[in-house]
Structure formats: C-alpha cells, structure tokens
Amino acid sequence: MRCSILSLTRPFFHCSSRSYSTSTPAGPIEFLPLPRSLAHRRALLLLHVPVPPQSWPSHLELSSALLATTSAKLKSKGIAVQAMYDGTGSRSEFSRQGEKYKARLFWPDGNVKTYDEFKMETLSSVMLENDLKYQPEGNRSVSRISADEGVKEILVCTHGSRDCRCSDRGAPLVTALREEVRKRGLTDKVKIGEVAHVGGHKWAANAIILPSLDMISNLTVEHAPSLLSHVLDPKHGSQMWTHWRGRYGLTEEQQAIIWTEVDPSNSASGTKSSEQNTAVKATEGGPPMGEETVKLRFNTFEGEEKIVEGKTGENLLEVGKANDLPSLEGVCGGNLECATCHVYLPPTPTPAPVSEPSDDEFDMLGYALGFRDGESRLGCQIKVTKELGQWCENGGVIGLPRF
C-alpha cells in the first residue's frame, strides 16, 4: 500500500495502517543519515487549527483556504507556514468560510508575535505587513539557545494521511512525551502538540522545538525521556544533538556554525573557535561571503550542450534565466510553488553533489512534466557550489526537459 497521493513519484513504502496509529510499528527502523540544515526561512508562522490530526486530509491546503492563502503569501516573503493542533477543538473538517484561528509568528532571536484571530483580512492588514518587516536583533539567532526560562513546546508531526510513518512513529511519541511530562510534574513548563507534515517522511518521527525553532528527527517512542531532558536543558553532551536537523530562521551557513558547535563527533564541541566567531559575524546581516564563478554544463532537450557560468550561492533557476537557457521559466519566482524550473541531475558519472530534496520540493515534482525518478529536481532548490562546478568539469551534465 502506498501512503502518498503522489503514487507515481513517491518511493514504495509499506505501512502498518493508513489510519492514525497509537502503537509502535513492528520491526526495526532503518533511519537514513540526516542533513544538517533546513531550507532557509526567515521565521515560522503556526496556525492553531481546531481539527485533530486524525481528521487531516493529505494536503491541508486543499481543505483550508486560509492556510493555502497564508502559505502562498508568506512563503513569498521567506516565512514558513505550518498548521498545528494543541488539543483544542474536535471538528472533523475545516470550515469552508469564515476561517479564523489563533496564530503565532516565531523569529530565531526568540521574538514571538501572537494573533488571537488570524483570518483572511489579517493577510492584507497593515499590522501584519509591519510584523513581517521585523529583523532579528543581536547574535542570539545563531547561538545555541540554552535552558532559559519560559514554557517550552515539542510539536511532533503526526500527519498520517500524508504518510503513515508520521502517525505510526509520531503518535506513540506524542503519547509517551505527554506521559513523561505528567510523571515529572512539568505540565506548566512543557507543552506537547502536533504539527502537519514537516521534516520528510523518511526521517519520521520529526519534531519542532519551541522557542528555539530547532527540528529534531529520526525519533522513536523510546526517545521521549531523553528528548524531554534535552528540551529542558540542551547540554553539549545530549545525545539528542545526533538527531538535530537544523533551525528555522537561519541561513544554511548559520546552521552549519551551530552544527560545528554541537556535533558530538567534534572533540572541540562546546568551544567556539575564533574562526567560527568570525563566520558568525559574517553571516549577521553583513555582505555575502565571497562569491566564486564556476562553469556549469547543461544539455537541452534537443541535445545541444551549453556551458555557462554561475556564481556560488545562486540557484540553477537564476543561472538559467541569466543565460537564456530553455525550459527554465520559474513562473512562481523561485518560491517552490510550481514545477517550471524542472531539471535532470543524472547519477553519472557520479551522483551530483547537491542537497537532498525537501518534502515540499518532492511534492511539487509531482507536477513536473517528464518526471524521472532519481533525476528530477527543481532548479530553484539547487545551489551553485564549487563542488557542482567540479562535477560538471568531470563529465556531469544538467539536463533540461522539453517543457
């Protein structure tokens, strides 16, 4: 049985149940290595929906006009949007009109904006426009948030209709976390909630930690005690750092700095070098770090080879537009809302040195004409790097589809 509606593009995966599960799935879980950064978003907006996760459809945006419109507007401004359930409400479906939910906007420096009633009118309000102009202050956005005071939250992805791994692994973890919170007498200090479709199915269970905005992945029910201890006091020796996935609100470079600091395999973990401090300052609102030009090799649908130059840090959509390459339209402006910057990255002569596709990209690839399993990517999500230039120099070719 397939878990996803994108059955033509998703890898096959057997599930113990299509419904919202409350038991641990049988058999060992073979987790994949974790990438150590999330796609860069300036902040995270959470909409508190009154519909429990077991009633969520595969794609919430198809059932909630407010969620769909909010996601489209804020994503274009670099803000991630997610739906969450905090235990309030028991509706079986979303309202077709007059939607209004509580919402919270989290920034990486700890600033939080709360909206008691977030609705369609909010999206065009001067208040929201002013809120979105906020710029995080200081260097807390790149430092490791410590055991500061205040209520902590753990939001676990339990979106089973999107992929059953999320409910089969996430739901038991939620139950175990709530029991652990109760046993330790922490009900006033730690809240456990559920969130929709984050982190990627193959790394489920995934969790977002608030207010630090860290994502923790490759979790099972057995991790509940250590995860709770980590959230309360994220010490350098915590085993949960091996599950650290990245932090919302930071660039990939800033997340790399954090990973260097907390990586358990780094013997110098806990002591930031002067070089790291310099890197922190370079990523805090200053000019971009040095750009290099590399040569990239493309092959059009008609078989014409084109060698063009791209700057490190650009994406392939930007390179394509700058060099008038065919088929790279990017009608959404590179906001991961279309599939018109579709490219092929063949695994020969070696796999291309690029990051794994996010679940959002994987879903959007379901609309790509001429999809090829294992090769299709979206150009707006592929960064130009020296390694990619070297791959092209050694015979790698980026393919362009017909349309």
XYZ file of C-alpha atoms in Angstrom:
403
model
C 0.000 0.000 0.000
C 1.267 3.458 -0.830
C 0.987 6.226 1.700
C 1.057 9.257 -0.548
C -1.300 10.567 -3.193
C 1.764 11.138 -5.366
C 1.936 7.434 -6.053
C 3.691 7.921 -9.373
C 6.592 9.799 -7.842
C 6.991 8.546 -4.290
C 9.125 5.541 -3.355
C 7.168 2.472 -2.284
C 6.657 2.070 1.460
C 4.583 -0.437 3.416
C 2.562 0.924 6.334
C 1.089 -0.814 9.297
C -2.026 1.307 8.978
C -3.411 4.133 6.930
C -5.275 5.491 9.946
C -3.957 7.469 12.895
C -1.924 4.912 14.820
C -1.319 4.809 18.559
C 1.066 1.870 18.699
C 4.700 1.462 17.803
C 5.179 -0.102 14.329
C 6.618 -3.604 14.269
C 10.139 -4.279 13.073
C 13.352 -2.249 13.287
C 13.529 1.189 11.695
C 16.421 1.829 9.354
C 16.959 5.571 9.584
C 18.803 7.472 6.868
C 21.612 9.937 7.664
C 20.327 13.399 8.482
C 21.039 16.543 6.504
C 22.173 19.255 8.906
C 20.269 22.273 7.650
C 16.722 23.266 6.808
C 15.710 25.317 3.793
C 16.228 28.935 4.775
C 13.114 30.730 6.006
C 13.198 33.990 7.951
C 10.626 32.894 10.527
C 7.877 30.340 11.223
C 4.131 31.013 11.450
C 1.993 28.411 13.225
C -1.779 28.301 12.705
C -3.637 26.585 15.573
C -6.340 24.577 13.813
C -9.303 23.028 15.707
C -9.252 19.812 13.656
C -7.361 16.854 15.239
C -4.621 15.273 13.075
C -6.544 12.028 12.580
C -9.046 14.067 10.521
C -6.445 15.910 8.456
C -6.518 15.236 4.706
C -3.281 14.522 2.872
C -2.922 18.137 1.749
C -4.373 20.597 4.252
C -4.185 23.464 1.771
C -6.912 21.797 -0.307
C -9.278 21.917 2.680
C -8.298 25.230 4.258
C -8.396 28.323 2.063
C -6.876 30.353 4.882
C -3.916 28.017 5.235
C -3.378 27.898 1.460
C -3.540 31.670 1.033
C -1.400 32.349 4.083
C 1.230 29.867 2.929
C 1.384 31.399 -0.559
C 1.672 34.969 0.708
C 4.167 34.381 3.479
C 6.333 31.910 1.583
C 6.951 34.632 -0.999
C 8.272 36.740 1.886
C 10.511 33.991 3.200
C 8.256 32.847 6.055
C 7.450 29.167 6.655
C 3.822 28.333 7.498
C 2.591 25.222 9.320
C -0.668 24.027 10.856
C -0.587 22.635 14.388
C -3.026 21.084 16.849
C -2.697 21.884 20.542
C -5.597 19.739 21.778
C -8.194 22.483 21.402
C -11.153 21.637 19.161
C -12.698 18.452 17.833
C -14.021 19.357 14.394
C -13.961 16.634 11.774
C -13.290 19.027 8.899
C -12.205 22.572 8.128
C -14.653 25.435 7.702
C -15.434 26.414 4.149
C -15.832 30.070 5.013
C -15.086 32.487 7.815
C -11.938 30.686 8.945
C -10.123 32.289 11.865
C -7.532 30.669 14.073
C -5.054 31.608 16.725
C -1.610 32.054 15.181
C 1.939 32.639 16.391
C 4.878 34.040 14.447
C 8.290 32.871 15.725
C 11.607 34.576 14.920
C 15.037 32.995 15.512
C 16.005 35.549 18.170
C 13.135 34.469 20.438
C 10.674 37.182 19.418
C 7.087 35.855 19.177
C 4.012 37.640 17.815
C 0.601 36.190 18.779
C -2.620 36.719 16.830
C -5.787 35.776 18.703
C -7.784 35.711 15.447
C -5.799 35.208 12.263
C -8.125 35.396 9.240
C -8.180 36.362 5.576
C -8.398 40.041 6.447
C -5.215 39.719 8.514
C -3.231 38.953 5.381
C -3.887 42.416 3.965
C -3.593 44.260 7.258
C -1.029 46.958 7.990
C -0.339 45.168 11.273
C 0.887 42.005 9.560
C 2.894 43.949 6.987
C 4.685 45.744 9.799
C 5.232 42.487 11.686
C 6.845 40.869 8.644
C 9.365 43.710 8.396
C 10.891 42.701 11.724
C 14.612 41.960 11.658
C 16.036 39.687 14.395
C 18.456 41.514 16.663
C 21.809 40.501 18.040
C 23.567 37.173 17.564
C 21.147 35.004 19.564
C 19.778 33.869 16.210
C 22.989 31.951 15.543
C 23.946 30.965 19.079
C 22.654 27.851 20.773
C 19.587 28.767 22.812
C 20.229 27.479 26.333
C 17.966 26.423 29.162
C 16.318 29.809 29.507
C 13.102 30.248 31.411
C 9.647 30.099 29.895
C 7.330 27.430 28.551
C 8.881 25.005 26.066
C 6.943 23.163 23.382
C 7.513 19.976 21.417
C 5.463 19.699 18.231
C 5.573 16.222 16.688
C 4.493 15.532 13.109
C 1.607 13.023 13.221
C 0.180 13.722 9.754
C -0.706 10.117 8.950
C -2.801 10.712 5.831
C 0.197 12.400 4.216
C 2.435 9.466 5.070
C 1.715 6.730 7.580
C 5.240 6.843 9.014
C 4.332 10.195 10.545
C 1.462 8.714 12.537
C 2.968 5.261 13.130
C 6.070 6.809 14.695
C 4.850 10.259 15.690
C 1.628 9.392 17.510
C 3.221 6.961 20.004
C 5.941 9.545 20.640
C 3.301 12.175 21.468
C 1.638 9.792 23.927
C 4.958 8.924 25.557
C 6.017 12.576 25.822
C 2.754 13.579 27.481
C 3.121 10.759 29.988
C 6.736 11.737 30.678
C 5.698 15.372 31.214
C 2.981 14.222 33.628
C 5.339 11.946 35.583
C 7.912 14.703 36.016
C 5.333 17.280 37.054
C 6.174 19.562 34.132
C 2.705 20.276 32.756
C 3.194 24.008 33.351
C 6.664 24.056 31.780
C 6.442 21.848 28.688
C 3.569 21.565 26.221
C 3.210 18.738 23.698
C 1.419 19.424 20.424
C 1.125 18.009 16.925
C 2.142 19.584 13.648
C 1.398 18.894 9.996
C 3.897 17.389 7.580
C 7.383 18.572 8.475
C 10.827 17.123 8.134
C 10.333 14.499 5.441
C 8.726 11.079 5.759
C 11.954 9.110 5.597
C 13.207 10.833 8.757
C 9.974 10.463 10.760
C 9.296 10.974 13.537
C 10.098 14.664 13.242
C 9.588 17.327 15.893
C 9.868 21.123 16.110
C 11.121 22.565 19.395
C 9.870 25.962 20.535
C 11.042 28.616 21.109
C 14.465 27.584 19.737
C 12.929 26.591 16.346
C 15.154 23.508 16.194
C 13.998 20.434 14.287
C 14.804 17.001 15.742
C 14.373 13.929 13.513
C 14.814 10.128 13.378
C 12.831 9.807 16.598
C 11.007 6.829 18.092
C 8.840 6.394 21.167
C 11.923 5.321 23.141
C 13.426 8.802 22.727
C 10.693 10.502 24.776
C 12.654 10.789 28.093
C 15.905 11.992 26.519
C 14.090 14.375 24.169
C 12.267 15.981 27.092
C 15.515 16.338 29.052
C 17.202 17.886 26.014
C 14.427 20.442 25.552
C 14.664 21.462 29.195
C 18.452 21.783 29.097
C 20.177 21.296 25.706
C 23.644 20.482 27.027
C 26.514 19.752 24.676
C 26.653 16.154 25.842
C 22.999 15.493 24.995
C 22.528 12.535 22.673
C 19.687 14.425 21.021
C 22.210 16.541 19.123
C 22.792 13.491 16.923
C 19.127 13.923 15.910
C 19.496 17.660 15.269
C 18.276 18.601 11.816
C 18.602 22.365 11.663
C 16.937 25.560 12.844
C 14.192 27.630 11.259
C 15.064 31.253 10.628
C 18.755 30.756 9.888
C 20.716 30.552 6.669
C 22.480 27.315 5.778
C 25.796 28.940 6.741
C 24.471 29.921 10.165
C 23.096 26.425 10.741
C 26.472 24.976 9.786
C 28.057 27.083 12.533
C 25.644 25.655 15.094
C 26.288 22.103 13.907
C 30.048 22.618 14.238
C 29.439 23.750 17.801
C 27.167 20.897 18.896
C 28.329 17.987 16.698
C 29.022 15.158 19.209
C 31.799 13.805 16.978
C 33.695 17.098 17.251
C 36.152 16.846 20.134
C 36.234 20.631 20.364
C 32.442 20.822 20.724
C 31.430 23.436 23.221
C 34.315 25.782 22.452
C 33.765 28.109 19.551
C 36.955 28.986 17.745
C 37.902 32.461 16.655
C 37.330 31.345 13.082
C 33.760 30.370 13.960
C 33.187 33.697 15.677
C 34.367 35.422 12.520
C 31.962 33.300 10.484
C 29.097 34.240 12.799
C 29.763 37.921 12.306
C 29.989 37.450 8.557
C 26.500 35.952 8.441
C 24.775 38.504 10.661
C 23.286 40.869 8.158
C 26.636 41.762 6.578
C 27.604 41.455 2.940
C 27.588 37.956 1.450
C 30.715 35.906 1.821
C 32.985 35.692 -1.231
C 31.335 34.585 -4.465
C 33.158 32.439 -6.969
C 32.325 31.785 -10.591
C 32.118 28.191 -11.792
C 31.309 26.653 -15.150
C 28.161 24.550 -15.436
C 27.305 22.162 -18.241
C 23.686 21.898 -19.454
C 22.128 19.713 -22.124
C 18.903 20.853 -23.810
C 16.052 18.534 -24.785
C 17.247 18.776 -28.404
C 20.721 17.568 -27.383
C 22.555 20.892 -27.586
C 25.269 21.329 -24.978
C 25.548 24.729 -23.310
C 28.371 25.689 -20.964
C 27.575 28.744 -18.876
C 28.940 30.468 -15.805
C 27.200 30.705 -12.457
C 28.139 32.304 -9.153
C 28.308 30.253 -5.995
C 25.216 30.881 -3.917
C 22.936 31.338 -6.915
C 20.443 28.637 -7.806
C 20.080 26.900 -11.160
C 16.906 28.816 -11.999
C 18.792 32.103 -11.624
C 21.643 30.771 -13.745
C 19.204 29.598 -16.416
C 17.438 32.943 -16.627
C 20.693 34.880 -16.719
C 21.899 32.766 -19.658
C 18.588 32.400 -21.536
C 18.513 28.634 -21.151
C 15.323 26.970 -22.439
C 12.673 25.341 -20.207
C 13.708 27.206 -17.033
C 10.740 29.528 -16.574
C 10.198 29.681 -12.810
C 6.768 31.308 -13.117
C 6.375 31.370 -9.304
C 9.559 33.392 -8.928
C 11.511 30.549 -7.370
C 9.186 30.216 -4.369
C 8.642 26.453 -4.699
C 5.069 26.909 -5.905
C 5.360 25.496 -9.427
C 7.432 22.951 -11.353
C 8.550 25.144 -14.253
C 12.246 25.094 -13.325
C 12.462 21.320 -13.671
C 15.951 19.917 -14.353
C 17.560 16.479 -14.505
C 20.586 15.550 -12.402
C 21.642 12.103 -13.632
C 23.623 9.867 -11.265
C 26.505 9.637 -13.752
C 29.464 9.831 -13.801
C 28.804 10.159 -10.055
C 25.769 11.463 -8.121
C 25.608 15.247 -8.276
C 26.919 16.931 -5.072
C 23.625 18.579 -4.129
C 21.396 18.514 -1.060
C 18.510 16.071 -0.694
C 15.135 17.395 -1.921
C 12.809 18.647 0.791
C 9.334 17.179 1.053
C 7.898 20.408 -0.355
C 10.099 20.012 -3.426
C 9.260 16.331 -3.692
C 5.551 17.144 -3.664
C 5.894 19.885 -6.271
C 7.820 17.500 -8.532
C 4.570 15.571 -8.823
C 3.507 18.296 -11.265
C 6.692 18.222 -13.343
C 6.217 17.115 -16.949
C 8.621 14.361 -17.898
C 9.407 13.406 -14.310
C 12.284 10.938 -13.928
C 12.633 9.096 -10.654
C 16.063 9.677 -9.144
C 16.943 12.503 -11.553
C 14.233 15.162 -11.434
C 14.855 18.229 -9.296
C 13.672 21.841 -9.222
C 16.302 24.333 -10.289
C 15.237 26.931 -7.728
C 16.267 24.488 -4.976
C 19.734 23.616 -6.325
C 22.520 25.923 -5.188
C 25.599 26.579 -7.316
C 28.696 25.360 -5.475
C 32.321 24.731 -6.310
C 31.570 21.029 -5.945
C 28.788 21.221 -8.532
C 31.158 23.009 -10.904
C 33.751 20.278 -10.356
C 31.097 17.642 -11.056
C 30.333 19.297 -14.396
C 34.050 19.569 -15.172
C 34.376 15.822 -14.576
C 31.608 14.976 -17.046
C 28.396 15.734 -15.155
C 25.652 17.308 -17.249
C 22.475 19.045 -16.037
C 19.625 18.007 -18.296
C 16.787 20.289 -19.389
C 13.320 18.874 -20.157
C 11.270 19.627 -23.234
C 8.867 21.878 -21.346
